[in-house]
XYZ file of C-alpha atoms in Angstrom:
699
model
C 65.767 213.236 214.076
C 67.877 214.706 216.881
C 67.114 218.089 218.455
C 69.848 219.931 216.549
C 68.386 218.783 213.233
C 64.878 219.783 214.289
C 66.003 223.283 215.198
C 68.094 223.618 212.029
C 65.011 222.941 209.892
C 63.120 225.497 211.954
C 65.903 227.978 211.225
C 65.564 227.353 207.475
C 61.809 228.029 207.609
C 62.321 231.117 209.777
C 64.814 232.512 207.243
C 62.266 231.974 204.492
C 59.615 233.864 206.438
C 61.930 236.735 207.333
C 62.940 237.071 203.675
C 59.262 237.316 202.725
C 59.728 234.316 200.434
C 56.240 233.098 201.389
C 53.843 235.965 200.822
C 50.323 234.703 200.238
C 48.037 233.378 202.927
C 47.814 230.168 200.946
C 51.604 229.681 201.110
C 51.689 230.525 204.802
C 48.847 228.120 205.442
C 50.837 225.377 203.697
C 53.682 226.037 206.141
C 51.300 225.891 209.097
C 49.779 222.649 207.819
C 53.262 221.245 207.295
C 54.402 222.166 210.826
C 51.209 220.765 212.280
C 51.458 217.473 210.378
C 55.188 217.090 211.097
C 55.136 218.360 214.655
C 56.613 215.159 216.023
C 59.329 215.062 213.345
C 60.529 218.597 213.973
C 59.677 218.750 217.667
C 57.577 221.886 217.331
C 54.097 222.075 218.803
C 51.730 224.554 217.147
C 49.105 226.321 219.273
C 45.556 225.579 217.972
C 44.958 229.305 217.563
C 47.618 229.487 214.821
C 45.967 226.738 212.789
C 42.568 228.372 213.174
C 43.979 231.749 212.172
C 45.596 230.339 209.054
C 42.545 228.357 207.964
C 40.191 231.325 208.446
C 42.422 233.728 206.552
C 41.242 232.976 203.012
C 39.272 235.892 201.611
C 38.716 237.168 198.115
C 39.116 240.750 199.290
C 42.747 242.010 198.945
C 42.667 244.011 202.188
C 41.370 241.033 204.143
C 44.048 238.824 202.616
C 46.832 241.248 203.564
C 45.543 241.485 207.115
C 45.307 237.726 207.546
C 48.722 237.223 205.978
C 50.320 239.663 208.386
C 48.765 237.931 211.383
C 49.737 234.421 210.280
C 53.235 235.542 209.308
C 53.798 237.287 212.639
C 52.577 234.283 214.632
C 54.812 231.880 212.700
C 57.887 234.082 213.084
C 57.310 234.435 216.822
C 56.864 230.676 217.241
C 59.976 229.780 215.235
C 62.170 232.473 216.823
C 61.408 231.031 220.231
C 62.386 227.559 219.050
C 65.531 228.619 217.184
C 66.781 230.499 220.252
C 67.737 227.079 221.632
C 69.982 226.276 218.648
C 73.270 227.834 219.878
C 72.991 225.858 223.117
C 72.119 222.558 221.441
C 74.850 220.010 220.813
C 75.100 218.974 217.163
C 73.972 215.478 216.305
C 75.785 212.850 214.263
C 74.860 214.270 210.856
C 76.042 217.780 211.696
C 79.251 216.483 213.301
C 80.057 214.456 210.196
C 79.387 217.436 207.924
C 81.685 219.603 210.032
C 84.429 216.967 210.111
C 84.350 216.553 206.334
C 84.408 220.299 205.688
C 87.251 220.779 208.144
C 89.269 218.006 206.510
C 88.741 219.629 203.110
C 89.378 223.165 204.322
C 85.957 224.379 203.158
C 84.409 227.661 204.236
C 81.378 227.948 206.504
C 79.011 228.778 203.649
C 80.117 225.596 201.834
C 79.314 223.676 204.990
C 75.867 225.284 205.144
C 75.083 224.544 201.480
C 76.191 220.950 201.937
C 74.046 220.729 205.071
C 70.878 221.874 203.273
C 71.382 219.429 200.405
C 72.064 216.498 202.702
C 69.079 217.290 204.923
C 66.861 217.644 201.895
C 67.940 214.140 200.938
C 67.353 212.843 204.469
C 64.152 214.565 205.504
C 61.109 214.519 203.273
C 59.404 217.369 205.188
C 62.235 219.753 204.339
C 62.098 218.756 200.684
C 58.449 219.855 200.528
C 59.242 223.329 201.896
C 62.295 223.762 199.645
C 60.324 222.825 196.549
C 57.690 225.408 197.450
C 60.351 228.106 197.746
C 62.173 226.901 194.620
C 59.011 227.118 192.512
C 58.651 230.741 193.553
C 62.233 231.777 192.697
C 62.974 229.245 189.948
C 66.604 229.387 191.025
C 68.718 227.161 193.255
C 71.010 230.007 194.270
C 68.049 232.233 195.226
C 66.443 229.428 197.224
C 69.670 228.673 199.080
C 70.304 232.367 199.702
C 66.875 232.695 201.321
C 67.281 229.610 203.497
C 70.765 230.605 204.661
C 70.106 234.319 204.963
C 72.935 235.370 202.630
C 73.194 237.165 199.280
C 72.477 235.297 196.067
C 75.801 236.307 194.471
C 77.601 234.678 197.373
C 75.818 231.381 196.707
C 76.526 231.639 192.971
C 80.240 231.977 193.682
C 80.153 228.737 195.710
C 78.350 226.761 192.991
C 80.427 227.788 189.976
C 82.549 225.190 188.182
C 85.878 226.034 189.821
C 84.549 226.403 193.380
C 85.524 223.681 195.884
C 82.081 222.088 196.179
C 81.957 221.555 192.415
C 85.627 220.946 191.563
C 85.943 218.327 194.307
C 82.843 216.515 193.086
C 81.001 217.025 196.380
C 78.022 218.670 194.692
C 76.910 217.673 191.200
C 74.759 219.742 188.873
C 71.706 217.923 187.513
C 68.716 219.179 185.494
C 68.519 222.973 185.759
C 65.063 222.967 184.138
C 63.489 220.853 186.855
C 60.686 222.274 188.996
C 62.032 220.400 192.015
C 64.941 221.578 194.120
C 66.302 218.053 194.665
C 66.484 217.432 190.917
C 68.711 220.452 190.263
C 71.735 219.599 192.394
C 72.739 216.639 194.503
C 75.550 215.578 196.799
C 77.784 212.888 195.274
C 76.892 209.432 196.519
C 80.441 208.788 197.768
C 80.033 211.703 200.186
C 76.495 210.858 201.285
C 77.572 207.270 201.957
C 80.590 208.441 203.950
C 78.627 210.959 206.018
C 75.702 208.664 206.761
C 77.925 205.695 207.669
C 80.423 207.470 209.913
C 80.057 208.093 213.616
C 81.654 211.510 213.778
C 85.238 210.396 213.175
C 87.157 212.415 210.560
C 89.491 209.536 209.691
C 86.477 207.283 209.176
C 84.892 209.739 206.754
C 88.085 210.237 204.753
C 88.730 206.502 204.590
C 85.221 205.898 203.320
C 85.776 208.404 200.500
C 89.310 207.435 199.431
C 89.157 203.691 200.033
C 92.034 201.567 201.293
C 95.655 202.315 200.387
C 97.118 200.147 197.625
C 99.121 197.104 198.669
C 102.335 195.963 196.974
C 102.425 192.567 195.266
C 106.094 192.605 194.262
C 109.359 193.015 196.138
C 111.952 195.757 195.978
C 114.403 193.221 194.534
C 112.044 192.638 191.590
C 113.109 196.034 190.255
C 116.870 195.520 190.369
C 116.952 196.070 186.608
C 116.327 199.760 187.307
C 118.429 199.947 190.456
C 119.997 203.316 189.665
C 116.626 204.930 188.993
C 114.778 203.431 191.947
C 117.471 204.512 194.435
C 117.362 208.076 193.126
C 113.575 208.145 193.292
C 113.496 206.656 196.792
C 115.875 209.306 198.091
C 114.043 212.127 196.306
C 110.644 211.207 197.752
C 112.140 210.783 201.222
C 113.584 214.301 201.052
C 110.418 215.766 199.509
C 108.209 214.259 202.216
C 110.523 215.461 204.976
C 110.552 219.020 203.630
C 106.831 218.980 202.719
C 107.649 220.151 199.204
C 104.813 221.165 196.897
C 104.512 220.307 193.218
C 106.170 216.892 193.452
C 104.993 214.967 190.371
C 106.584 211.803 188.990
C 105.801 210.772 185.409
C 106.215 207.042 184.779
C 105.761 205.834 181.226
C 106.323 202.705 179.169
C 104.511 199.895 177.344
C 101.431 198.330 178.978
C 102.104 195.670 181.563
C 105.721 196.540 182.351
C 104.953 197.008 186.049
C 104.551 200.782 186.320
C 101.737 200.609 188.866
C 103.348 197.765 190.808
C 106.590 199.714 190.998
C 104.765 202.643 192.598
C 103.118 200.320 195.117
C 106.433 198.692 195.988
C 108.170 202.056 196.308
C 105.448 203.336 198.650
C 105.847 200.246 200.808
C 109.607 200.756 200.830
C 109.104 204.360 201.989
C 106.564 203.254 204.619
C 104.027 205.605 203.048
C 100.418 205.000 202.028
C 99.590 205.083 198.309
C 96.045 205.915 197.192
C 94.639 205.457 193.687
C 92.697 208.313 192.125
C 89.131 207.321 191.109
C 89.568 203.895 189.542
C 85.780 203.518 189.709
C 82.831 205.754 190.513
C 80.541 205.388 193.518
C 78.478 202.787 191.670
C 81.493 200.674 190.769
C 81.358 201.813 187.135
C 84.077 203.409 185.017
C 84.559 207.013 186.180
C 84.257 209.920 183.790
C 87.162 212.255 183.172
C 85.466 214.922 185.279
C 85.081 212.439 188.137
C 88.759 211.504 187.958
C 89.875 215.137 188.048
C 87.487 215.821 190.942
C 88.784 212.776 192.806
C 92.361 213.979 192.352
C 91.533 217.437 193.702
C 89.648 215.870 196.592
C 92.531 213.584 197.598
C 94.966 216.485 197.438
C 92.733 218.429 199.852
C 92.129 215.523 202.211
C 95.812 214.632 202.548
C 97.259 218.146 202.306
C 98.108 218.315 206.006
C 98.550 214.597 206.517
C 102.126 213.464 205.808
C 103.061 209.987 204.702
C 100.613 209.885 201.778
C 101.174 209.431 198.042
C 98.720 209.538 195.134
C 98.628 207.393 192.005
C 96.883 208.711 188.902
C 96.932 205.604 186.705
C 96.172 205.284 182.988
C 96.061 209.023 182.353
C 96.060 208.345 178.584
C 92.264 208.596 178.463
C 92.304 212.117 179.881
C 93.364 213.439 176.499
C 90.623 211.961 174.336
C 88.225 214.883 174.847
C 89.260 218.458 174.281
C 87.672 220.011 177.399
C 89.898 217.918 179.638
C 92.828 217.732 177.281
C 92.883 221.497 177.611
C 93.424 221.210 181.338
C 96.686 219.412 180.611
C 97.978 221.511 177.758
C 96.639 219.375 174.892
C 94.256 220.886 172.362
C 93.242 218.155 169.885
C 90.465 220.315 168.471
C 92.452 223.501 168.388
C 91.245 224.911 171.683
C 93.746 226.716 173.864
C 94.545 225.141 177.207
C 93.930 226.566 180.655
C 97.492 227.394 181.688
C 96.424 228.710 185.090
C 94.597 225.499 185.931
C 97.465 223.367 184.671
C 100.058 225.293 186.658
C 98.017 225.013 189.822
C 97.483 221.309 189.296
C 101.136 220.425 188.717
C 102.950 223.080 190.716
C 100.954 223.513 193.900
C 99.858 219.970 194.790
C 100.829 219.267 198.415
C 100.708 215.464 198.036
C 103.389 213.824 195.831
C 101.713 212.171 192.847
C 102.663 209.441 190.373
C 101.280 210.007 186.870
C 101.151 206.755 184.869
C 100.879 206.759 181.079
C 101.588 204.227 178.342
C 102.058 206.564 175.376
C 104.110 209.507 176.581
C 103.722 211.203 173.193
C 100.189 212.164 174.189
C 101.648 214.630 176.674
C 102.377 218.161 175.620
C 105.935 219.312 176.221
C 104.691 221.935 178.670
C 103.272 219.167 180.859
C 106.481 217.143 180.864
C 108.462 220.261 181.836
C 106.388 220.585 184.982
C 107.096 217.042 186.141
C 109.719 216.666 188.859
C 110.985 213.451 187.278
C 110.137 211.406 184.185
C 110.976 207.705 184.345
C 110.658 205.088 181.630
C 109.645 201.612 182.787
C 111.366 198.962 180.623
C 110.586 195.284 180.334
C 112.708 193.362 182.872
C 115.891 191.717 181.488
C 116.319 187.940 181.228
C 117.685 187.432 184.748
C 114.772 189.326 186.277
C 112.268 187.556 184.030
C 113.575 184.249 185.338
C 112.810 185.272 188.930
C 109.439 186.602 187.862
C 108.427 183.497 185.926
C 109.526 181.181 188.748
C 107.514 183.059 191.346
C 104.387 183.315 189.200
C 104.518 179.644 188.220
C 105.106 178.603 191.824
C 102.109 180.659 192.946
C 99.924 178.758 190.443
C 101.257 175.364 191.635
C 102.578 174.598 188.151
C 105.531 172.265 187.617
C 107.928 172.853 184.721
C 111.206 171.067 184.091
C 114.448 173.045 184.270
C 114.922 172.956 180.501
C 111.416 174.271 179.832
C 111.892 176.919 182.499
C 115.116 178.128 180.889
C 113.401 178.439 177.506
C 110.409 180.183 179.056
C 112.661 182.785 180.647
C 113.912 183.743 177.192
C 110.423 184.994 176.283
C 110.647 188.789 176.488
C 107.337 189.683 178.130
C 106.132 192.114 180.763
C 105.118 191.003 184.283
C 101.429 191.478 183.461
C 101.615 189.243 180.379
C 103.561 186.607 182.296
C 100.858 186.463 184.950
C 98.070 186.342 182.363
C 99.789 183.527 180.463
C 99.896 181.348 183.582
C 96.108 181.544 183.889
C 95.696 179.937 180.466
C 98.477 177.400 181.032
C 97.144 176.311 184.432
C 93.744 175.600 182.857
C 95.381 173.516 180.097
C 98.279 171.070 180.426
C 100.893 173.367 182.027
C 103.294 172.806 179.146
C 105.848 175.173 177.691
C 103.750 175.368 174.523
C 100.743 176.502 176.582
C 102.729 179.383 178.052
C 104.158 180.358 174.670
C 100.748 180.231 172.990
C 99.178 182.553 175.576
C 102.148 184.903 175.924
C 102.754 185.447 172.215
C 99.061 185.910 171.514
C 98.965 188.729 174.058
C 102.181 190.255 172.728
C 100.793 190.240 169.197
C 97.611 191.985 170.346
C 99.581 194.661 172.222
C 101.740 195.224 169.126
C 98.640 195.886 167.056
C 98.628 192.471 165.381
C 102.349 192.544 164.623
C 104.153 189.262 165.237
C 107.140 189.254 167.577
C 109.950 186.874 166.720
C 110.398 184.085 169.225
C 113.683 183.834 171.019
C 115.168 180.395 170.691
C 114.455 179.764 167.020
C 116.809 180.354 164.148
C 120.526 180.424 163.714
C 121.009 183.666 165.600
C 120.639 181.784 168.855
C 123.063 178.943 168.092
C 125.704 178.573 170.810
C 129.042 180.176 170.038
C 131.740 177.787 168.848
C 135.117 179.393 168.326
C 136.352 176.533 166.143
C 133.403 177.038 163.783
C 133.786 180.809 163.517
C 135.846 182.270 160.671
C 136.773 185.846 161.532
C 139.433 188.331 160.468
C 140.195 188.962 164.137
C 141.521 186.425 166.637
C 138.386 186.284 168.761
C 140.024 184.359 171.606
C 142.667 187.048 172.079
C 140.083 189.793 171.667
C 137.805 188.277 174.297
C 140.659 187.873 176.758
C 141.779 191.477 176.261
C 138.287 192.906 176.686
C 137.694 190.907 179.866
C 140.935 192.211 181.389
C 140.399 195.812 180.278
C 139.393 198.216 183.087
C 137.259 200.163 180.618
C 133.820 198.977 179.577
C 133.256 201.828 177.141
C 133.994 200.022 173.885
C 132.043 199.181 170.745
C 132.140 196.448 168.120
C 131.128 196.391 164.476
C 130.620 192.798 163.370
C 130.027 192.374 159.657
C 129.589 189.377 157.430
C 127.024 187.077 155.817
C 124.001 185.882 157.816
C 124.611 182.889 160.068
C 128.380 183.342 160.419
C 128.142 183.716 164.214
C 128.189 187.477 164.764
C 125.399 187.614 167.341
C 126.531 184.317 168.884
C 129.954 185.832 169.551
C 128.467 188.927 171.184
C 126.383 186.721 173.482
C 129.525 184.752 174.340
C 131.471 187.944 175.076
C 128.650 189.368 177.200
C 128.526 186.140 179.177
C 132.264 186.400 179.853
C 131.748 189.998 180.991
C 128.864 188.835 183.203
C 126.427 191.164 181.456
C 122.895 190.462 180.208
C 122.362 190.908 176.471
C 119.855 193.408 175.116
C 119.197 192.765 171.413
C 117.388 195.423 169.399
C 116.504 194.612 165.803
C 115.973 197.387 163.299
C 112.370 196.206 162.917
C 111.851 196.831 166.650
C 113.027 200.435 166.404
C 111.817 201.724 163.048
C 108.426 203.407 163.204
C 106.031 205.053 160.768
C 105.723 208.285 162.773
C 108.158 211.164 162.396
C 110.571 211.416 165.313
C 109.667 208.032 166.786
C 112.767 206.297 165.362
C 114.985 208.729 167.261
C 112.997 208.190 170.454
C 113.252 204.420 170.108
C 117.011 204.603 169.559
C 117.450 206.815 172.616
C 115.237 204.477 174.643
C 117.349 201.463 173.628
C 120.567 203.075 174.865
C 118.820 204.246 178.039
C 117.462 200.759 178.719
C 120.921 199.245 178.269
C 122.388 201.809 180.642
C 119.690 201.328 183.293
C 119.905 197.525 183.153
C 123.714 197.490 182.636
C 123.222 195.306 179.576
C 125.409 194.617 176.557
C 123.432 196.348 173.810
C 123.341 194.709 170.364
C 121.849 196.365 167.280
C 120.983 193.692 164.730
C 120.579 194.788 161.088
C 122.472 197.976 161.969
C 122.759 198.968 158.302
C 119.077 199.999 158.499
C 119.908 202.371 161.376
C 123.267 203.687 160.133
C 122.657 204.018 156.396
C 125.070 206.251 154.497
C 123.670 209.788 154.769
C 125.002 210.620 151.322
C 122.259 208.419 149.889
C 119.484 209.847 152.074
C 116.441 211.235 150.288
C 114.361 212.157 153.363
C 115.274 214.381 156.297
C 114.333 211.761 158.887
C 116.933 209.361 157.440
C 119.641 211.881 158.295
C 118.273 212.687 161.769
C 118.007 208.966 162.542
C 121.706 208.393 161.776
C 122.642 211.530 163.720
C 120.768 210.212 166.749
C 122.609 206.881 166.557
C 125.994 208.586 166.253
C 125.297 210.864 169.204
C 124.432 207.984 171.494
C 127.315 205.836 170.231
C 129.758 208.517 171.341
C 128.448 208.906 174.890
C 127.261 205.398 175.827
C 129.251 204.260 178.902
C 128.845 200.498 178.360
C 129.798 197.972 175.654
C 127.593 197.750 172.597
C 127.796 196.055 169.221
C 126.304 196.492 165.775
C 125.914 193.546 163.431
C 125.373 193.914 159.704
C 125.321 191.821 156.562
C 125.887 194.921 154.422
C 129.022 196.669 155.643
C 129.293 198.807 152.519
C 125.984 200.533 153.318
C 127.105 201.922 156.688
C 127.642 205.648 157.039
C 131.333 206.503 156.854
C 131.224 208.545 160.059
C 129.785 205.590 161.962
C 132.796 203.414 161.143
C 135.048 205.831 163.051
C 132.862 205.424 166.149
C 133.550 201.691 166.492
C 136.454 200.691 168.709
C 136.837 197.304 167.026
C 135.705 196.087 163.614
C 135.516 192.354 162.894
C 134.815 190.742 159.523
C 133.097 187.336 159.700
C 133.058 185.110 156.635
C 132.115 181.617 155.442
C 133.597 178.459 156.927
C 136.889 177.169 155.587
C 137.088 173.653 154.130
C 138.445 172.286 157.410
C 135.652 173.989 159.344
C 133.042 172.595 156.932
C 134.345 169.084 157.648
C 134.163 169.777 161.388
C 130.633 171.188 161.043
C 129.547 168.038 159.174
C 130.713 165.975 162.127
C 129.297 168.321 164.794
C 125.864 169.058 163.324
C 125.154 166.100 161.031
C 127.244 163.308 162.510
C 128.879 162.467 159.167
C 132.529 162.280 158.141
C 133.248 163.695 154.723
C 136.672 163.374 153.040
C 138.366 166.714 152.500
C 138.724 166.125 148.780
C 134.923 166.024 148.384
C 134.401 169.433 150.060
C 135.888 171.593 147.355
C 132.539 172.895 146.159
C 131.185 173.731 149.632
C 132.668 177.206 149.880
C 129.943 179.514 151.169
C 128.459 177.783 154.193
C 127.892 179.059 157.723
C 127.101 177.363 161.050
C 123.566 178.655 160.559
C 123.259 176.697 157.296
C 124.210 173.475 159.061
C 121.645 174.129 161.794
C 118.923 174.630 159.153
C 119.883 171.451 157.272
C 119.880 169.451 160.482
C 116.357 170.609 161.398
C 115.087 169.879 157.895
C 116.660 166.395 157.875
C 115.147 165.611 161.274
C 111.682 166.573 160.026
C 112.043 164.544 156.802
C 113.720 161.560 158.464
C 116.893 161.943 156.354
C 119.436 162.500 159.122
C 121.275 159.240 158.270
C 121.345 159.823 154.499
C 124.797 161.353 153.899
C 124.276 162.102 150.221
C 120.948 163.771 150.919
C 122.571 165.938 153.613
C 125.330 167.067 151.247
C 122.769 167.892 148.561
C 120.821 170.021 151.055
C 124.007 171.914 151.927
C 124.527 172.608 148.211
C 120.905 173.808 147.986
C 121.562 176.277 150.807
C 124.570 177.582 148.890
C 122.579 177.824 145.669
C 119.790 179.714 147.423
C 122.241 182.341 148.632
C 123.822 182.657 145.206
C 120.363 183.044 143.671
C 119.513 185.881 146.046
C 122.813 187.592 145.284
C 122.279 187.286 141.521
C 118.719 188.588 141.811
C 119.957 191.625 143.695
C 122.592 192.249 141.059
C 120.145 191.995 138.191
C 117.716 194.353 139.916
C 120.432 196.897 140.517
C 121.656 196.791 136.917
C 118.163 197.052 135.521
C 117.491 200.055 137.702
C 120.676 201.773 136.619
C 120.118 200.989 132.965
């Protein structure tokens, strides 16, 4: 124990004596015995006369007791005053320097520093703990005990230990068992702070680094986020300006499905800005999951530590769990149990923070509108498009030393997964046989789990992904001329309505057109957008258009009749609002988009006026059927035998070919023709069933 610490403990004891906290001879004798036994520890040598006086002072007579007490008390005060007189001239030791550095960095007041000092010394020095417990048992109050030791009023101490005061709100001091008979069991200094103070050598940067940990490091490149180029450039410029002007209340909300790269984007952006990004309380001091209170305290602490230190950013990740419990939901404007929120606290948290902060959430619907309004920016993080997924998959697979052929790699890149799922899938595949099936098995299992057990259709299976063949497409519009005109047109703000039976090549044509326009395709099925919750359909529709705009993709709505149903037949209000949302976005979308439908007659009349071009696809002609037999099945069929094959599509031929391959019938011409007739009969059966059901309902 250095000299400054010895004298500080003497000062505490002197304050206790001067406040008459120790009144009986017995209590005073305990102090004398303590000082005598710990003389080497506290560097204070007691004269033998003081020990003799204390030990001879016990008397059953009240007057004798008062006389002895006065003598012992006076001798102790005189001894300690002489020692404490050295304190102003004594250089502080390492512990005191570290306490001062931490309090200065946090902008704490002197009384906070003194309270922190007592609690830390009580933890360090057993002798002090004994004296504090003696005083605490007398007052039965932490604030009274601290007031006596520091020589201040009790109300002043109470104000520094209330919930919103810096020591408590920053998590520096934690309240324990208020019923304990021991001072050290009532409050304690958080272990992160004790570790930082004990380990440092008086350097403020050292202490802060010990508390906050290392800044986060980027794992991806700036080019990995080209699919949101417009957004990232805006955000980069905004944060550059905000940092230069030292703006307060800079908060960026980033939301989107799990694993889309929200956190990695923040890391990469920080690296791009040459700024340090720190995570808010991802674990507690013991390496365990932090509580909500600990996360809020950590956030407040980081804001204080970095308030006057430019070049810093904060990341509050996975904030979803902050809204599970009403006391903390209230801090953010959410009241799941009907409690009103603390607007003052919320405003201070989101409007006065000096350090720009990223707030990451998966389900943005958990946020109250009042919270979103106070964000500087709100950015949705989409899954990367196919071209970016290809780069991502290649890099991840290369990092795992996995070899895939070009064909397998091309198919793998069609799997619409987030960066996190892609990385996780490689772990399974690398432990197995590194095949395409291994990657698919792992990736789709994870996707299903994220979707709550809902299967996601695989890209690459089914007729919708057959390559476009103009000669096998029967359309009311000359598609070759249309494609040429659209490529040459200076305007990209056009829309297509492609109607016709399933498998006639509607989606295949859109993919072909998008390829000619050098645009990635973004396909949204009605099943992807329709949701059970009120208002979510509209949000999903808006998000689809926004994603297409941000990624400059050719947007395709498959099964559009489910999204643009005739409002005259609507029976629920959300059916009308859903169509209205679609129509609004169709009018203002700046890029090409297409809607495909098998049920043109069900589309809302107003929607038809919004389409620039309408194309009707139908079944193959007899000549096209003969060509399809040669192309898909490798058989030549005389034209006169094709009279009955009138309602076939390229998709039907693809299905028959796969079935024949499985059954080993690819060389049996008669069997192939019978299967084509079965496909026709199946469609006619479905049509008849629909007709019967309709008539029976009307009857």
